[in-house]
Coordinates of C-alpha atoms and ligand atoms in Angstrom, one line a residue:
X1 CA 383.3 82.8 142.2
X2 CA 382.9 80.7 145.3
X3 CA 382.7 77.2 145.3
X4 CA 381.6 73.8 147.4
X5 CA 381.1 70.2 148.0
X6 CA 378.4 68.6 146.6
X7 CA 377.8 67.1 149.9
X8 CA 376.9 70.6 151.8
X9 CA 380.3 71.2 153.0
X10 CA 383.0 73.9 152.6
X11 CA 380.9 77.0 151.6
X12 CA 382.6 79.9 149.9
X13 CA 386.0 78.0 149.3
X14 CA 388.3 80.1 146.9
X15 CA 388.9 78.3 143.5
X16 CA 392.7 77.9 144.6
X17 CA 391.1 76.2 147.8
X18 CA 389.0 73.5 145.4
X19 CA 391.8 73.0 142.6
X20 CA 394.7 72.4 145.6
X21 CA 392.4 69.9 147.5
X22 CA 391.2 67.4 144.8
X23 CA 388.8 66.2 147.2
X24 CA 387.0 68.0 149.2
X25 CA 387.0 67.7 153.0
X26 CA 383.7 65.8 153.6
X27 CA 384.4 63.9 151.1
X28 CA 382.2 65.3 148.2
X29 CA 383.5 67.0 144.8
X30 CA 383.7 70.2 144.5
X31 CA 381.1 72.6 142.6
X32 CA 380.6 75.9 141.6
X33 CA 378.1 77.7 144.1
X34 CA 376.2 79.2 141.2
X35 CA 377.2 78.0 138.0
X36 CA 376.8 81.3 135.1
X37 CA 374.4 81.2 132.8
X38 CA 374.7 82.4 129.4
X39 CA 372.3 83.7 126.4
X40 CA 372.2 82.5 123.0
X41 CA 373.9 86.2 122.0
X42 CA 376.6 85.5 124.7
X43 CA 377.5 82.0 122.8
X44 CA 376.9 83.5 119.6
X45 CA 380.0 86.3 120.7
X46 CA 382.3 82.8 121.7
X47 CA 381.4 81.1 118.3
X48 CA 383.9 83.9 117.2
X49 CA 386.9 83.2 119.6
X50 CA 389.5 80.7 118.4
X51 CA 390.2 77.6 120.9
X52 CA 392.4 79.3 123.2
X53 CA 390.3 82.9 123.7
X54 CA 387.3 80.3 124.2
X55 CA 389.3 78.6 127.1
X56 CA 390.8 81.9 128.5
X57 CA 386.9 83.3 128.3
X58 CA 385.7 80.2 130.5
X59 CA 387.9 80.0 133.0
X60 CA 387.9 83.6 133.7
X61 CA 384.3 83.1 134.8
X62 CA 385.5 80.6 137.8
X63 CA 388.9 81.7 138.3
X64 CA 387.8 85.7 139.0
X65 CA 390.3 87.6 139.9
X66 CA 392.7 84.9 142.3
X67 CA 395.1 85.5 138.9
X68 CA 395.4 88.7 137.0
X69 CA 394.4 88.6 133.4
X70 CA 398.0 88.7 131.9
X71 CA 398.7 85.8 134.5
X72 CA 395.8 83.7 133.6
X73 CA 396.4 84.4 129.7
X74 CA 399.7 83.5 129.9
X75 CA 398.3 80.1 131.6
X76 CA 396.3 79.2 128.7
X77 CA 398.6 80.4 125.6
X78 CA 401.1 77.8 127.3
X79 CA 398.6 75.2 127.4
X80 CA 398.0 74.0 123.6
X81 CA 401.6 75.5 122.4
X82 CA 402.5 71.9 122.1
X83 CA 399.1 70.8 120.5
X84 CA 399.6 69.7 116.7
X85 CA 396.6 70.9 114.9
X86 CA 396.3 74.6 114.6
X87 CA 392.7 74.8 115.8
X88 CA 393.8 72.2 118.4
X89 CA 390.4 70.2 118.7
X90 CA 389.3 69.6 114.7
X91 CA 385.8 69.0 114.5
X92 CA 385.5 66.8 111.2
X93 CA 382.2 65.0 109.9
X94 CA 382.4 61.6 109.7
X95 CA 383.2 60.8 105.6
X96 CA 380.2 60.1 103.7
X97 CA 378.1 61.3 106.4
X98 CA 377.6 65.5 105.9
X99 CA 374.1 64.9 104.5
X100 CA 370.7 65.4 106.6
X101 CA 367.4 64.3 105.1
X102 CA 364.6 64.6 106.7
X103 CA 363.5 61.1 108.3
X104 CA 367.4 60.1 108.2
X105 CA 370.1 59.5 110.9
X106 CA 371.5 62.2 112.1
X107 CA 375.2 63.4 110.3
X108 CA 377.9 62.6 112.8
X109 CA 380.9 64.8 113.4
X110 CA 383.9 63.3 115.2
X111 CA 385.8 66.0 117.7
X112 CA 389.3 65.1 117.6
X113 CA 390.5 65.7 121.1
X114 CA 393.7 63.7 120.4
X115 CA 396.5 66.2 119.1
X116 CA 397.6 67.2 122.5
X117 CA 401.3 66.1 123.1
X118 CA 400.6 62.8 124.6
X119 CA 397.7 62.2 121.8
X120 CA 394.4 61.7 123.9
X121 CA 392.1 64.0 126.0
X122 CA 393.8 64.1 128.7
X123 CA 396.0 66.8 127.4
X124 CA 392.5 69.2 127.4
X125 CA 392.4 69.4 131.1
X126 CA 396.2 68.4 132.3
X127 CA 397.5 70.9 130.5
X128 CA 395.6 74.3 131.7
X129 CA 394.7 72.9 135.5
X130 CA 398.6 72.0 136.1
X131 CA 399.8 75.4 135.0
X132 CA 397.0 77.1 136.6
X133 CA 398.4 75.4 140.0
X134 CA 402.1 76.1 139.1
X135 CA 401.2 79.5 138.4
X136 CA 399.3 79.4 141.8
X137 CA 401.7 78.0 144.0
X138 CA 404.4 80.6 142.2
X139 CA 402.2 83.2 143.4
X140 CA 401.8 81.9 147.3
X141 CA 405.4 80.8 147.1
X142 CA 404.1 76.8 147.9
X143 CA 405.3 73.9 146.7
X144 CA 402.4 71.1 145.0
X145 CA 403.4 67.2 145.1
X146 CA 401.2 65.4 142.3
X147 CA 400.5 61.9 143.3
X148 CA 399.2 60.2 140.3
X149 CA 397.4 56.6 140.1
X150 CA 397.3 55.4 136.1
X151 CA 395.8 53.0 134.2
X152 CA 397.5 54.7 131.5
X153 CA 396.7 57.7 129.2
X154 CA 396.3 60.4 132.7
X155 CA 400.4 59.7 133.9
X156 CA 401.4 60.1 130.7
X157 CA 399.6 63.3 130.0
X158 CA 400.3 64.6 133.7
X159 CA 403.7 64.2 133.3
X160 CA 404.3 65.9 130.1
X161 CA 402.0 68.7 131.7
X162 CA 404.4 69.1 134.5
X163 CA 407.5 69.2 132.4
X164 CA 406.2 72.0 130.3
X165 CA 404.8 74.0 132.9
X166 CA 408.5 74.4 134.0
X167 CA 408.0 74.9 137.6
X168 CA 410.6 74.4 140.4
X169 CA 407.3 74.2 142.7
X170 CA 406.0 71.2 140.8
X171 CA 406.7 67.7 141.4
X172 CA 405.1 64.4 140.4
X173 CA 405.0 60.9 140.9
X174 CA 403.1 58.2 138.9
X175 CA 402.4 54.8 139.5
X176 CA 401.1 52.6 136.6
X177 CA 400.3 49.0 137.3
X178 CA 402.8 46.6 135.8
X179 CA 402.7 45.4 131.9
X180 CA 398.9 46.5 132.3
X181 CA 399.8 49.9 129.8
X182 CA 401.1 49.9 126.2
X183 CA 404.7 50.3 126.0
X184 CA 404.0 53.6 123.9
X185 CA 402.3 54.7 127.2
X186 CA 404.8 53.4 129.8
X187 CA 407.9 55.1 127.2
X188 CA 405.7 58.5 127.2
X189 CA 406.6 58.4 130.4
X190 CA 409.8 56.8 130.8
X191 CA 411.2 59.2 128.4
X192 CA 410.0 62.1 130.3
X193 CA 410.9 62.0 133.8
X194 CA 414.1 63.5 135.5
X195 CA 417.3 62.5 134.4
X196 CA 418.6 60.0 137.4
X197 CA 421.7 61.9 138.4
X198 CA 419.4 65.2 138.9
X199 CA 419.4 66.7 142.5
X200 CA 415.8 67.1 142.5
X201 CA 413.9 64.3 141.4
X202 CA 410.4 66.3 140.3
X203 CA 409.5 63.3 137.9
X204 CA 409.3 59.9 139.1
X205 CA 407.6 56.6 137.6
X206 CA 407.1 53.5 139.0
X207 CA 405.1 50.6 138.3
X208 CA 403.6 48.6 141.2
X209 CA 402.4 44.6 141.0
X210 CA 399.1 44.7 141.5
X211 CA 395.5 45.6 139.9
X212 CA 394.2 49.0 138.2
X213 CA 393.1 50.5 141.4
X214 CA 395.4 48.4 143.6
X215 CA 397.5 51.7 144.5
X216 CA 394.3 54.3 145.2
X217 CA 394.3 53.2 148.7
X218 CA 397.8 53.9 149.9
X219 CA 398.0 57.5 148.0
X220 CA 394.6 57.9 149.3
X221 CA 395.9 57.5 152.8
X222 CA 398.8 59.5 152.0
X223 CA 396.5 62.2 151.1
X224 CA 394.1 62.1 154.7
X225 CA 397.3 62.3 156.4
X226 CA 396.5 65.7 156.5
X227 CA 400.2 66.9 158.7
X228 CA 401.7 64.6 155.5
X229 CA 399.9 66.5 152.8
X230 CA 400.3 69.8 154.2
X231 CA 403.7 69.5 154.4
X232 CA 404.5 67.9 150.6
X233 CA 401.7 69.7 149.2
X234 CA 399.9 67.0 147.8
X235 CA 397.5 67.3 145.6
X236 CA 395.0 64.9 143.5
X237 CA 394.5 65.6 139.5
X238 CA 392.5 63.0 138.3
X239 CA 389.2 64.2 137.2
X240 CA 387.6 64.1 141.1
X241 CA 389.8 67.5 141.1
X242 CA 387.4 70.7 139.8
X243 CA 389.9 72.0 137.1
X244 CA 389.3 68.8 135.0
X245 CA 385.8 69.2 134.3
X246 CA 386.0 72.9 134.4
X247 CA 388.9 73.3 132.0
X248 CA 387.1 70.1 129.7
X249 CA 384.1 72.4 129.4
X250 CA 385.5 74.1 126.6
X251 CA 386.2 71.2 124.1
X252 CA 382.0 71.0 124.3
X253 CA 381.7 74.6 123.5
X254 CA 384.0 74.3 120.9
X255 CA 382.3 70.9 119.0
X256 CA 379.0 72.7 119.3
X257 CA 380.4 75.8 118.0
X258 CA 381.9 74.1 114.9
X259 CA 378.8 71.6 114.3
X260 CA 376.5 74.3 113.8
X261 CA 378.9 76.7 111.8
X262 CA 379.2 73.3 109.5
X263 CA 375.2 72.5 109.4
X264 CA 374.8 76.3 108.7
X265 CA 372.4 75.8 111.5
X266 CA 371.5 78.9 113.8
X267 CA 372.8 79.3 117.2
X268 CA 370.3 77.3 119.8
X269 CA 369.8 74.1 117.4
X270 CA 369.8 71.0 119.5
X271 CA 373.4 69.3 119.1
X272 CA 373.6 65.6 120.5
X273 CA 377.0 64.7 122.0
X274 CA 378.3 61.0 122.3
X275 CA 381.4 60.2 124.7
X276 CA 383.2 56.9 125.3
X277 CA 383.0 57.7 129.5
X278 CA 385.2 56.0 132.3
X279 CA 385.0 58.3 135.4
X280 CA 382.7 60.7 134.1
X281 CA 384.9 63.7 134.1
X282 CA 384.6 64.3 130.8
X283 CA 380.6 63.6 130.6
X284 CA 380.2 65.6 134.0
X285 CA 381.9 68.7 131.8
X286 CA 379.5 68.3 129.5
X287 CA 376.6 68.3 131.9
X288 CA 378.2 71.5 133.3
X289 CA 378.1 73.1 129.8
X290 CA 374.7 72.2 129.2
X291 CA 373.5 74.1 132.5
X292 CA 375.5 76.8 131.7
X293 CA 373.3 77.4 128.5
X294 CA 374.7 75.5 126.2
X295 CA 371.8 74.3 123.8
X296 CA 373.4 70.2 124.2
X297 CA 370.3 68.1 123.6
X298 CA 371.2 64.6 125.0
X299 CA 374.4 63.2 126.2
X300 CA 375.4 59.7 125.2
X301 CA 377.9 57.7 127.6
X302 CA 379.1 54.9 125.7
X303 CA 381.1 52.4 127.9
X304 CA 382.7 48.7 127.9
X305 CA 381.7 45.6 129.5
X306 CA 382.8 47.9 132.9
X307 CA 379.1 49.4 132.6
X308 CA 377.9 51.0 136.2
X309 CA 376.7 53.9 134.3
X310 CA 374.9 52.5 131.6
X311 CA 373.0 50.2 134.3
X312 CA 372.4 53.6 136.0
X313 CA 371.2 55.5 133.5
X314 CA 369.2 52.5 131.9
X315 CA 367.3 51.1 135.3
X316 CA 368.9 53.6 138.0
X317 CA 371.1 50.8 139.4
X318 CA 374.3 52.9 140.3
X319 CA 375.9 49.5 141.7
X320 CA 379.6 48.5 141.6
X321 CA 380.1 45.3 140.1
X322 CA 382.0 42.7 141.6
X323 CA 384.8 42.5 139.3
X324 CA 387.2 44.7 136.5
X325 CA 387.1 43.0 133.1
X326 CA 389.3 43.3 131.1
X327 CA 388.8 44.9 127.5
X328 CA 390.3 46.6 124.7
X329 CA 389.3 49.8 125.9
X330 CA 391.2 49.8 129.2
X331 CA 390.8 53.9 129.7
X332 CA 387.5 53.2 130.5
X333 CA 387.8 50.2 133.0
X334 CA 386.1 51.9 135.9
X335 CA 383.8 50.3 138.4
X336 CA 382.7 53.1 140.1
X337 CA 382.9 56.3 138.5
X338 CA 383.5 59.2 140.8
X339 CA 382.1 61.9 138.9
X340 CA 378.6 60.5 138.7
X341 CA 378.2 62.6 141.8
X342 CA 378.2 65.8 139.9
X343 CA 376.2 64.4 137.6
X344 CA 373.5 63.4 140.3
X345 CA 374.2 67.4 141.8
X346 CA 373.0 69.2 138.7
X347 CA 370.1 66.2 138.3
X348 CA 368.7 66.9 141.8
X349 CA 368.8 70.8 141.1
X350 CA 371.9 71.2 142.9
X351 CA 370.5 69.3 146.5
X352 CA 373.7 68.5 148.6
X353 CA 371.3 66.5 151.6
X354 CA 369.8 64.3 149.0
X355 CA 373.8 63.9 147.2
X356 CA 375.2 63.2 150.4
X357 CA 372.2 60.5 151.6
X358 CA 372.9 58.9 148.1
X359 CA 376.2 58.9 148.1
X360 CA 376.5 57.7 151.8
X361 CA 374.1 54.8 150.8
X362 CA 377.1 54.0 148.0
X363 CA 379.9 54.4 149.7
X364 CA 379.0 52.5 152.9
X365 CA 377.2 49.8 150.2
X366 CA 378.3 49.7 147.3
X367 CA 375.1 50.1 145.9
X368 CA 372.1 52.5 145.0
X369 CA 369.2 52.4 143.4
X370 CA 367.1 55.5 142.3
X371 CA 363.9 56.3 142.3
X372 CA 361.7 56.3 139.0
X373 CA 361.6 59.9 139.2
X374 CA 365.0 60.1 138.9
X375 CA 365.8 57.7 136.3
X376 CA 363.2 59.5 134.1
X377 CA 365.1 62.9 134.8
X378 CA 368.8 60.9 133.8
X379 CA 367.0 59.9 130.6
X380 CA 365.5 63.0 129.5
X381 CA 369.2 64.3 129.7
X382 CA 371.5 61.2 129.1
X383 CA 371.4 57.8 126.8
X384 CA 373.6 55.2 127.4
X385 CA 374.9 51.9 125.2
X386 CA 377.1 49.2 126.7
X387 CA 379.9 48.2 124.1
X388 CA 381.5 45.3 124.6
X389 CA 384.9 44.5 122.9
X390 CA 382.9 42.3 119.8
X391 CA 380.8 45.6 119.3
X392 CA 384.2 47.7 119.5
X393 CA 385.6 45.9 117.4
X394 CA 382.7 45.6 114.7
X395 CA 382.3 50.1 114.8
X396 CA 386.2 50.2 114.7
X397 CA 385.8 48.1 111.2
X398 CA 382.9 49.9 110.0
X399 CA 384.8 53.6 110.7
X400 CA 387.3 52.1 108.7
X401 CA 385.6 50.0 105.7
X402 CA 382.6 52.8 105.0
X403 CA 384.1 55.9 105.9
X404 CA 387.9 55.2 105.9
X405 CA 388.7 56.3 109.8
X406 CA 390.4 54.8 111.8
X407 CA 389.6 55.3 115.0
X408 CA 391.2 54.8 118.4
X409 CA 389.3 51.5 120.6
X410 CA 387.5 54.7 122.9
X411 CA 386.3 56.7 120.1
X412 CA 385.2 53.6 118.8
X413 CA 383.1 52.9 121.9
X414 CA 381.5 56.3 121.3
X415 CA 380.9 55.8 117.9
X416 CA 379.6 52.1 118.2
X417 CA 376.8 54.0 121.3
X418 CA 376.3 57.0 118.7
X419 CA 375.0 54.2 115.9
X420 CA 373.2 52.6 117.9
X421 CA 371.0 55.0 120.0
X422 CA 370.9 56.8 116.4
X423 CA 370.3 54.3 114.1
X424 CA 366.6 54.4 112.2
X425 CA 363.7 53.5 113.5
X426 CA 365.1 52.3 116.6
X427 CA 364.5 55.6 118.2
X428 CA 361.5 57.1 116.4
X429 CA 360.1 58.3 119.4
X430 CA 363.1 60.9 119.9
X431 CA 363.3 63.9 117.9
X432 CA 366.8 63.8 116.1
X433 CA 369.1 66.3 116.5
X434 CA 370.1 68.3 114.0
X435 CA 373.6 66.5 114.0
X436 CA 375.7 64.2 116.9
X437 CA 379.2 65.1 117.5
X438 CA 380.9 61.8 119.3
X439 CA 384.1 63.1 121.5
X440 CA 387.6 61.4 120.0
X441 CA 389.7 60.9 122.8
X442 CA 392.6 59.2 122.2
X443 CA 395.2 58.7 118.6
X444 CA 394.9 55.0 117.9
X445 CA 398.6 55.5 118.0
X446 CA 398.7 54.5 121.6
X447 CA 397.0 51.6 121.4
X448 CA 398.6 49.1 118.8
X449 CA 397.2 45.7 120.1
X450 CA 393.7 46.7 120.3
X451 CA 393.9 48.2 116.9
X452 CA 395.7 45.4 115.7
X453 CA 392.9 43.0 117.3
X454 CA 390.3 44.9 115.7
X455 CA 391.1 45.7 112.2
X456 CA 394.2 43.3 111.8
X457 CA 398.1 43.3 111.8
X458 CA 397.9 44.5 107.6
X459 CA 396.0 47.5 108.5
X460 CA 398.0 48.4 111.7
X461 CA 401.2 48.3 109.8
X462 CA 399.8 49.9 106.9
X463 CA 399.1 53.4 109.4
X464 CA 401.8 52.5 111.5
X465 CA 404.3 53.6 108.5
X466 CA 402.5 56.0 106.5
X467 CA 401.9 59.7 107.4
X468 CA 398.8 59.4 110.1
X469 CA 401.2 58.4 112.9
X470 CA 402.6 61.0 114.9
X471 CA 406.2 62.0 114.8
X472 CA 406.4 62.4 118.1
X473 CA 405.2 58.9 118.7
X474 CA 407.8 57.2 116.8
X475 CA 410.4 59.8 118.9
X476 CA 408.7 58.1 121.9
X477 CA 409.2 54.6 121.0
X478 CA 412.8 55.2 120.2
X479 CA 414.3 57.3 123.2
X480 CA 416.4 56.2 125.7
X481 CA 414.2 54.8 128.5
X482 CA 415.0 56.2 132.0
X483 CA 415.2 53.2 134.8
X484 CA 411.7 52.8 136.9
X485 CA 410.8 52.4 140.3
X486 CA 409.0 49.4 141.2
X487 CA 406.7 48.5 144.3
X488 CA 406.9 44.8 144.6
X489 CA 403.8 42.6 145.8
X490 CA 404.1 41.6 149.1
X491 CA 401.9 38.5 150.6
X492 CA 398.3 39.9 151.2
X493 CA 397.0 43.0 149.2
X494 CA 396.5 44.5 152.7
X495 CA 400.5 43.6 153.1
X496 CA 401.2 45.2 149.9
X497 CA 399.3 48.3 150.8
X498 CA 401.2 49.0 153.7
X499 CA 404.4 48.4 152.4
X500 CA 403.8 50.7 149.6
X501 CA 402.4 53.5 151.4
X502 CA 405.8 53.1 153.4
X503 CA 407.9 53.4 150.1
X504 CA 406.2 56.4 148.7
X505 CA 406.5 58.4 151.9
X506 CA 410.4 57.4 152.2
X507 CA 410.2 58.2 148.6
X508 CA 409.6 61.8 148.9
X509 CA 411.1 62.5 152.4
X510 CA 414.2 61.6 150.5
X511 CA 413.6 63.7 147.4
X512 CA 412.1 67.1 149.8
Ligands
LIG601 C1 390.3 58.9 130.4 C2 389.8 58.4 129.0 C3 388.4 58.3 128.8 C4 387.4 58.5 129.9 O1 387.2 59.8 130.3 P1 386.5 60.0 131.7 O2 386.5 61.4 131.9 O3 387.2 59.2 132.8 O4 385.1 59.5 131.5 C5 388.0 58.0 127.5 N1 388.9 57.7 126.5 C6 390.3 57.8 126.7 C7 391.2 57.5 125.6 C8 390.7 58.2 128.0 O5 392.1 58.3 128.2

């Protein structure tokens, strides 16, 4: 398979070429050039294949033959060996809920995506794209250098990703801004990284005083510097990068899969799917699965008060606001998501000249506005609902109180947009599915004061000691914590920006 940037540019790259760039050169994401297409008898032979075959399956389709079956198994075996439920993504129906009557809400099912090793999605695509590039890089004999910008659930899972893969080709650095992540996320990954007195540093953290997105910028620059990049072999994994949607793809195979074998339904019944969305990365996988055949009827982004892409899809306002808020939902504090631009590639029928004109438009304004033609064509395949923290906290206390769950402050978000868009009468004039599956992305392990917030200290306490926590979590919270780096503020953001784009280089010219 060849692949491309959604904005015209680099034709027939390889799918090493797209997964080592991030970005691609023009700027746009990368794409498949044709994106396969399968029959309902082709899915109903993948309803068979446990989670891993399923992934192995997939990615053989865009990964060809750049790795050799055994290599490329190998890759994926490796990937959920440290997950901690057996069938690695559970597909459960939400207590109380398994019934469909005609003229009724839909049943909802809740994907757990959360039993990776660092207990939220992130796992699904960290784990397979970073060994795909170790194994990569083993095979050209090149090093990769993972510069990684957090708000706090991808460092974590990067990290851990790149300590399992066990590569001597692989390093990484994360930057997290400061006392802006739970301390069960910033001891994820203080208890991770390399021992101090190692030769090779191949794990660093460091925080940096600033704002979410306050060090995008400098790695950003870091990563145009192309003599720099070249050199360090950096690379970019946050879901901008193809192998996060394409290795995501497989979690909405798998929840379809499992809905239908649980609604004894035939293969082909319309399955809604409801997401608590950030950057899009997991959304856009969705959207890729859906043109690949896969019989997803709608797709619901829920979002916080950070809601660019429910204003899109609602009234085709793809505008960045002027501020972050904060919420209790902080994985999802985005202002402009960057993989709405796949999303707009598979809505105009794959049309990189109209992509690039709208995304020039954004990126040179800030804002864009599409045409009602458009924003019907967005709403025949997506719904959106804006939750804000009152509304995540209300579905996080109805999970609990009606169908005893107890969900993370995400999956609450996707659960407070599935209710809504779902709930009688509101809809009539949209056929139900047969059932909705909302995506679980995260434990609620990871984030105790939003939980706490939302259903109470009592309650928080009460999972917080009985056998629903993970082990592994409590490990976490009471390892030895390795010392962190720490970009300091310096006058003017534009100050600080230089500065720190100063430290990071030093920083791995020293460790090279
Ligand atoms: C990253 C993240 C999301 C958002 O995923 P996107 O692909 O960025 O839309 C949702 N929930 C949790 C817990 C996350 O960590």
């Amino acid at each position: 398979m060849k692949f491309c940037s959604t904005r015209g540019g680099s034709a027939g790259s390889t799918f090493e070429e797209a997964v080592s760039r991030g970005y691609a050169p023009d700027g746009g994401l990368y794409v498949p050039e044709q994106l396969p297409r399968l029959s309902l008898a082709e899915l109903s032979l993948w309803q068979q294949l446990d989670f891993p075959s399923l992934q192995e399956e997939i990615l053989k389709l865009f990964v060809g033959d750049e790795l050799s079956a055994a290599e490329l198994s190998e890759v994926v075996r490796g990937s959920y060996s440290c997950f901690s439920a057996p069938e690695i993504v559970p597909v459960v129906p939400l207590p109380g809920m398994t019934e469909s009557t005609p003229g009724q809400d839909p049943p909802i099912f809740i994907a757990e995506l959360f039993h990776g090793p660092t207990f939220c999605f992130k796992d699904l695509g960290l784990q397979p794209l970073v060994r795909l590039l170790a194994r990569l890089a083993e095979n050209r004999g090149s090093k990769r250098t993972f510069l990684v910008s957090t708000t706090g659930d991808t460092g974590p899972a990067a990290m851990r990703a790149v300590a399992d893969a066990g590569s001597s080709r692989l390093r990484i650095v994360v930057f997290f801004p400061e006392g802006q992540i739970s301390e069960l996320q910033r001891r994820q990954m203080t208890t991770t990284m390399s021992a101090p007195d190692a030769k090779v540093q191949t794990a660093r953290v460091a925080s940096f005083e600033g704002g979410g997105d306050d060090m995008d910028l400098p790695l950003k620059r870091l990563g145009v510097d192309s003599d720099f990049a070249e050199r360090h072999g950096l690379c970019g994994i946050n879901s901008y990068n193809l192998g996060r949607p394409v290795c995501q793809m497989a979690h909405y195979f798998w929840s379809y899969f499992r809905a239908v074998d649980k609604l004894g339904a035939e293969m082909g019944t319309p399955i809604d799917i409801a997401v608590p969305s950030g950057a899009l990365g997991n959304l856009a996988a969705g959207f890729m699965a859906r043109q690949m055949g896969l019989p997803l009827r709608r797709l619901v982004a829920g979002v916080n008060s950070n809601d660019i892409t429910h204003r899109t899809i609602e009234s085709g306002e793809f505008h960045r606001s002027e501020h972050m808020e904060k919420t209790l939902s902080d994985a999802i504090n985005i202002q402009v998501p960057y993989n709405m631009e796949r999303v707009f590639y598979y809505l105009t029928d794959e049309d990189p000249a109209l992509v690039k004109s709208w995304m020039t438009e954004m990126d040179t304004s800030g804002k864009l506005t599409l045409a009602p033609e458009w924003i019907e064509r967005l709403q025949a395949i997506f719904g959106s609902c804006r939750v804000d923290d009152d509304a995540m906290c209300s579905a996080m206390r109805r999970a609990l109180d009606e169908h005893g769950y107890l969900s993370d402050p995400h999956t609450a978000v996707g659960l407070a947009a599935a209710w809504a868009v779902y709930c009688s009468g509101k809809n009539a004039e949209l056929s139900a599915p047969a059932a909705v599956v909302v995506l679980a992305t995260a434990s609620p392990c990871k984030f105790q004061a939003s939980v706490t917030e939302a259903v109470g200290a009592t309650r928080w306490a009460a999972y917080q000691a009985g056998p629903g926590f993970p082990q592994a979590a409590r490990a976490a919270m009471a390892a030895q914590e390795q010392p962190l780096g720490r970009l300091i503020a310096q006058g003017s953001l534009q100050e600080s920006h230089r500065a720190w784009e100063t430290e990071v280089r030093l920083m791995l010219e020293n460790a090279a």
